[in-house]
mmCIF file of C-alpha atoms in Angstrom:
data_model
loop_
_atom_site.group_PDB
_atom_site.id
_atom_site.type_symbol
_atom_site.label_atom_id
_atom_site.label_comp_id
_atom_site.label_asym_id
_atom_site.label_seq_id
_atom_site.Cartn_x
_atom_site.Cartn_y
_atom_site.Cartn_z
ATOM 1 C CA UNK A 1 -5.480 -7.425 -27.941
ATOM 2 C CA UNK A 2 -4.285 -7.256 -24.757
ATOM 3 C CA UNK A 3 -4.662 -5.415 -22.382
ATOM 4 C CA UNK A 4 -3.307 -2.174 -20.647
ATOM 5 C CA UNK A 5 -2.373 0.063 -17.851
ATOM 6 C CA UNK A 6 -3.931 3.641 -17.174
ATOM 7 C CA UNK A 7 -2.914 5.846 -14.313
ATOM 8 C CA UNK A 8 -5.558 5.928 -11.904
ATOM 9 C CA UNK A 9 -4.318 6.981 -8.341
ATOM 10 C CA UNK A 10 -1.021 7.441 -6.010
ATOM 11 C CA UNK A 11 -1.476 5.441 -2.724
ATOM 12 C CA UNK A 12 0.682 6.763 0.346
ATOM 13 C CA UNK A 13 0.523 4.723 3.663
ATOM 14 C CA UNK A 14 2.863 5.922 6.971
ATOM 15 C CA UNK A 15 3.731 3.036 9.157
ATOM 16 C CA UNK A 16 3.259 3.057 12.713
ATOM 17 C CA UNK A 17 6.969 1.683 13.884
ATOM 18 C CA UNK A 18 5.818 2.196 18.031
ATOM 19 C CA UNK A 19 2.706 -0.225 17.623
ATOM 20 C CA UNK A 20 4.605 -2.395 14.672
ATOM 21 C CA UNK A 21 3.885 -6.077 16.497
ATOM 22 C CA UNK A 22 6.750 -7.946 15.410
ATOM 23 C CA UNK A 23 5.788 -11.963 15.907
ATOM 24 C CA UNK A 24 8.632 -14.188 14.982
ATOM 25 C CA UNK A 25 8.655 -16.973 13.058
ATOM 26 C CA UNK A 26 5.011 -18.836 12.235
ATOM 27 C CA UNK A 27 3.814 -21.942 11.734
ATOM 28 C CA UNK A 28 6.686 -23.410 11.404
ATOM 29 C CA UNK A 29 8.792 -20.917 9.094
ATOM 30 C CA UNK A 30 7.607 -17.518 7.822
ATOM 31 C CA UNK A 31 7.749 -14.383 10.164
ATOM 32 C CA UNK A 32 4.816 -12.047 10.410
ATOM 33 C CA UNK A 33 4.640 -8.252 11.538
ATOM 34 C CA UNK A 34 2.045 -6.460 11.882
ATOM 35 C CA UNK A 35 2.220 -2.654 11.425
ATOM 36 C CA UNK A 36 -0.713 -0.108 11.886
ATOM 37 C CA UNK A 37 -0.919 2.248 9.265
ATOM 38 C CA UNK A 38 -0.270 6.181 11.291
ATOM 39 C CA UNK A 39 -1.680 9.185 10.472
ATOM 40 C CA UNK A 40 -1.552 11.366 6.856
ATOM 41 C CA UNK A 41 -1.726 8.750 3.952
ATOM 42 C CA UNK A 42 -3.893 9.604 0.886
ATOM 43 C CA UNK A 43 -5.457 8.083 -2.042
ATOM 44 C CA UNK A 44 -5.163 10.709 -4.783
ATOM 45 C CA UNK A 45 -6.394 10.647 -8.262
ATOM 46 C CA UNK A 46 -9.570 9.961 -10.589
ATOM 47 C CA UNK A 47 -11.298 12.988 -8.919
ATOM 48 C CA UNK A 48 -10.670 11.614 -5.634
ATOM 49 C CA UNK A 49 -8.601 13.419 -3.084
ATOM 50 C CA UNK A 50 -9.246 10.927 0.321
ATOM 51 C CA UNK A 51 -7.103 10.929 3.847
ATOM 52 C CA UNK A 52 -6.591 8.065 5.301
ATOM 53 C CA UNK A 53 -7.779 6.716 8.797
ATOM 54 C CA UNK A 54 -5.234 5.831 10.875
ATOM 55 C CA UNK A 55 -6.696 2.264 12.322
ATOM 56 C CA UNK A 56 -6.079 0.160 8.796
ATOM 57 C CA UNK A 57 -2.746 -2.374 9.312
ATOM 58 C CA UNK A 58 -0.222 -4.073 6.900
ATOM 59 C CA UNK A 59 0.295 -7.547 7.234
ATOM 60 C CA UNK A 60 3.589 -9.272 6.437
ATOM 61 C CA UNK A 61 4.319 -12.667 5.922
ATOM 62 C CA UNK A 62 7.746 -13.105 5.171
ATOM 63 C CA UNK A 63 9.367 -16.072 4.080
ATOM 64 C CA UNK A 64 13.124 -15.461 4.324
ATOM 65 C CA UNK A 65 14.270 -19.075 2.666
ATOM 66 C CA UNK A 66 12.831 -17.406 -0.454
ATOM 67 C CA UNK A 67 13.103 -13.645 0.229
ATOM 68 C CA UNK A 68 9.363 -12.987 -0.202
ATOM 69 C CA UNK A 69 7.576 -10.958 1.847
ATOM 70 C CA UNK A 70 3.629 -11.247 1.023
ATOM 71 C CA UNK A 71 1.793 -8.740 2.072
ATOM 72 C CA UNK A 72 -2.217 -8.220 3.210
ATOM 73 C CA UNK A 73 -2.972 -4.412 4.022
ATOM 74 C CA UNK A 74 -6.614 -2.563 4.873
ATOM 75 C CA UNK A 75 -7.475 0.716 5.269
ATOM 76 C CA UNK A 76 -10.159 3.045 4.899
ATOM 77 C CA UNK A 77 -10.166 6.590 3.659
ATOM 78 C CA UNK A 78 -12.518 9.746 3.732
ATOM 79 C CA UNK A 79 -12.787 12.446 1.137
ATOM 80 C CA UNK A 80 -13.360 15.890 2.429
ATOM 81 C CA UNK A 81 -16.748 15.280 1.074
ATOM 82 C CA UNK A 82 -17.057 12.809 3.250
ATOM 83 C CA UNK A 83 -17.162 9.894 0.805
ATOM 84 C CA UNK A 84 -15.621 6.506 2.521
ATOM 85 C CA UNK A 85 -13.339 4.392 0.468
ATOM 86 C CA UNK A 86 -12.068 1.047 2.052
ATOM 87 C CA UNK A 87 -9.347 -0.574 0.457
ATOM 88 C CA UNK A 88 -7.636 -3.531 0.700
ATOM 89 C CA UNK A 89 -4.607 -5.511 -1.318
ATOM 90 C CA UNK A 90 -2.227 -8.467 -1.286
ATOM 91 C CA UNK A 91 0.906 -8.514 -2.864
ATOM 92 C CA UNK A 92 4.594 -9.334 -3.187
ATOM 93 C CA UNK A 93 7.729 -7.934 -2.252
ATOM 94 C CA UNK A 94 10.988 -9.315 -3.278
ATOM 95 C CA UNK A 95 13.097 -8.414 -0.636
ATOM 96 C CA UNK A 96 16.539 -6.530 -0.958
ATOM 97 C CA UNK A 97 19.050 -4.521 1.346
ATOM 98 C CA UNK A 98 16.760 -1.002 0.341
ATOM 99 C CA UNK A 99 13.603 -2.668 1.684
ATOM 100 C CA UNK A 100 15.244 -4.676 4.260
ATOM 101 C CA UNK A 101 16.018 -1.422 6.191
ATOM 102 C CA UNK A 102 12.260 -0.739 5.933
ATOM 103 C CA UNK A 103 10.995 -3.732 7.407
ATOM 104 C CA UNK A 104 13.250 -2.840 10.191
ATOM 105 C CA UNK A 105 12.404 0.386 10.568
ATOM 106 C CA UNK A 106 16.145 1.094 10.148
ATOM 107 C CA UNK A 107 17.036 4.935 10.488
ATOM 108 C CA UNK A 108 19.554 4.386 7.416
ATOM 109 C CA UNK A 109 16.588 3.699 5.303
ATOM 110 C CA UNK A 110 16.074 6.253 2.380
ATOM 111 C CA UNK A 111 13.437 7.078 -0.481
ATOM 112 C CA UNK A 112 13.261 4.536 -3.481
ATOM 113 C CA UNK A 113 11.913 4.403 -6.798
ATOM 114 C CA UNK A 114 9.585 1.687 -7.623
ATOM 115 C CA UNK A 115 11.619 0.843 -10.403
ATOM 116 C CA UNK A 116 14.206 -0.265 -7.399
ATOM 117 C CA UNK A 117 12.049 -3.167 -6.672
ATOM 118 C CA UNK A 118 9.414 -5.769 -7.503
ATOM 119 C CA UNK A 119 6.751 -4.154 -5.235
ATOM 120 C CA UNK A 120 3.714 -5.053 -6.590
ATOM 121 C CA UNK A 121 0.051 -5.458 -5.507
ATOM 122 C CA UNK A 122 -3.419 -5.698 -6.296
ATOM 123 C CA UNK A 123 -5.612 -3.497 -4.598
ATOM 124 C CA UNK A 124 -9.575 -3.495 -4.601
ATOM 125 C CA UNK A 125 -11.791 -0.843 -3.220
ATOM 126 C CA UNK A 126 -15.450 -0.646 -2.096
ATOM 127 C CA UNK A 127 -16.510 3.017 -2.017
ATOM 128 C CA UNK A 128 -19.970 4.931 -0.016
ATOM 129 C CA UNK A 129 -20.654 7.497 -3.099
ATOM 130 C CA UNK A 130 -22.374 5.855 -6.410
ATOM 131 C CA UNK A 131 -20.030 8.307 -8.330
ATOM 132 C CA UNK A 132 -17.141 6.325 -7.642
ATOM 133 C CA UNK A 133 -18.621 2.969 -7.822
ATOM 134 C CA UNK A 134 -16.841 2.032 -11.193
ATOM 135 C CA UNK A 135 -13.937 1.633 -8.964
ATOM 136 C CA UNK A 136 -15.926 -1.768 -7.012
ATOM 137 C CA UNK A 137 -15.851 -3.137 -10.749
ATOM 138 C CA UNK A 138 -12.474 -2.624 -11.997
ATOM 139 C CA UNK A 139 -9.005 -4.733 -11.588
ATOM 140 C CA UNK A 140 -6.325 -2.505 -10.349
ATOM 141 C CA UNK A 141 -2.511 -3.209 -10.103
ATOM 142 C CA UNK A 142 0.136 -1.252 -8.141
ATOM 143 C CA UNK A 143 3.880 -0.998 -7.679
ATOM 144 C CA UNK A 144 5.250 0.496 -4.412
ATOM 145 C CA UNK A 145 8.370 2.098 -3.216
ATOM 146 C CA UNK A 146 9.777 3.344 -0.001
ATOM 147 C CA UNK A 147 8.735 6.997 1.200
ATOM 148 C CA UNK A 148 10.719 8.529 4.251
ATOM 149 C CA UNK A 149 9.343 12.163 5.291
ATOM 150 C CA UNK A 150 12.152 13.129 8.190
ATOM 151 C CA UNK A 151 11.213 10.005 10.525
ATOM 152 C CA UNK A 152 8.181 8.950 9.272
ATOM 153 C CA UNK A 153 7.919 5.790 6.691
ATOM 154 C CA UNK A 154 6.246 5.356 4.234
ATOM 155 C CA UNK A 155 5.341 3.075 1.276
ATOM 156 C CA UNK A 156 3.715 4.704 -1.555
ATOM 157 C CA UNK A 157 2.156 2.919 -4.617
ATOM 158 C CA UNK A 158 1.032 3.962 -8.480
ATOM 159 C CA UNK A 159 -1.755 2.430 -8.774
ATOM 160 C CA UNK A 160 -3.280 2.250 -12.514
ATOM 161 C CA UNK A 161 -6.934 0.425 -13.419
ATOM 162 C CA UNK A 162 -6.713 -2.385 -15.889
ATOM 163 C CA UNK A 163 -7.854 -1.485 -18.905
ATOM 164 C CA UNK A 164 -9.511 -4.256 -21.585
ATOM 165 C CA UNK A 165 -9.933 -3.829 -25.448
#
């Protein structure tokens, strides 16, 4: 049997656009930008309600001969509680004119739907509290989509736990 997808969280992460570190071209052909995550994201879900801490960064590689950006993003949260959650994921984002503007920080970007795009990662977590330890053992899988709040971007994910059996 295969197996399936179960809703487990919503992931929202503000970019930083004034300390965004735009490089150039790399090695020899991809660009890479590197964006600090700002202030107000959350992890949500599972019985965990967790801000984020605004010193976590995305990391693109973006490979424009193929229209791939790759992507390698940290960040930590903390629960009211005070349980610490640190979480981490690759993915990949084929680009198109809706996400284009966001990688530009262009003011005509607006709000997608994840169904807009192939926006997909696969995030793993390492957590403080032994309550939410299950998450440290579980495969996770996410699809993103842009977020815009008045000037502030955003990408926000569904994330759902991989579920076997």
């Amino acid at each position: 049997m295969a197996p399936t997808l179960e809703k487990a969280f919503d992931l929202r992460v503000y970019l930083d656009k004034d300390t965004t570190v735009r490089l150039g071209t790399v090695k020899g052909g991809p660009q890479r930008t590197y964006a600090p995550v700002g202030p107000g994201g959350y992890l949500r879900g599972s019985g965990v309600d967790a801000e984020i801490i605004p010193k976590g960064a995305d990391s693109v590689l973006v490979d424009m001969a193929s229209g791939t950006a790759h992507l390698d993003v940290r960040c930590a949260f903390r629960s009211k509680e005070g349980d610490n959650f640190y979480l981490y994921y690759t993915g990949i984002v084929r680009l198109d004119e809706k996400l284009g503007l966001l990688f530009t920080f262009s003011p005509e970007v607006q709000t997608t739907k994840s169904s807009d795009h192939y926006f997909v990662t696969t995030p793993t977590i390492e957590v403080s509290n032994e309550e939410h330890k299950w998450m440290e053992r579980t495969v996770f899988v996410s699809h993103g989509h842009v977020y815009v709040e008045g000037d502030r971007l955003a990408v926000e994910y569904e994330m759902y736990k991989l579920v076997s059996g």
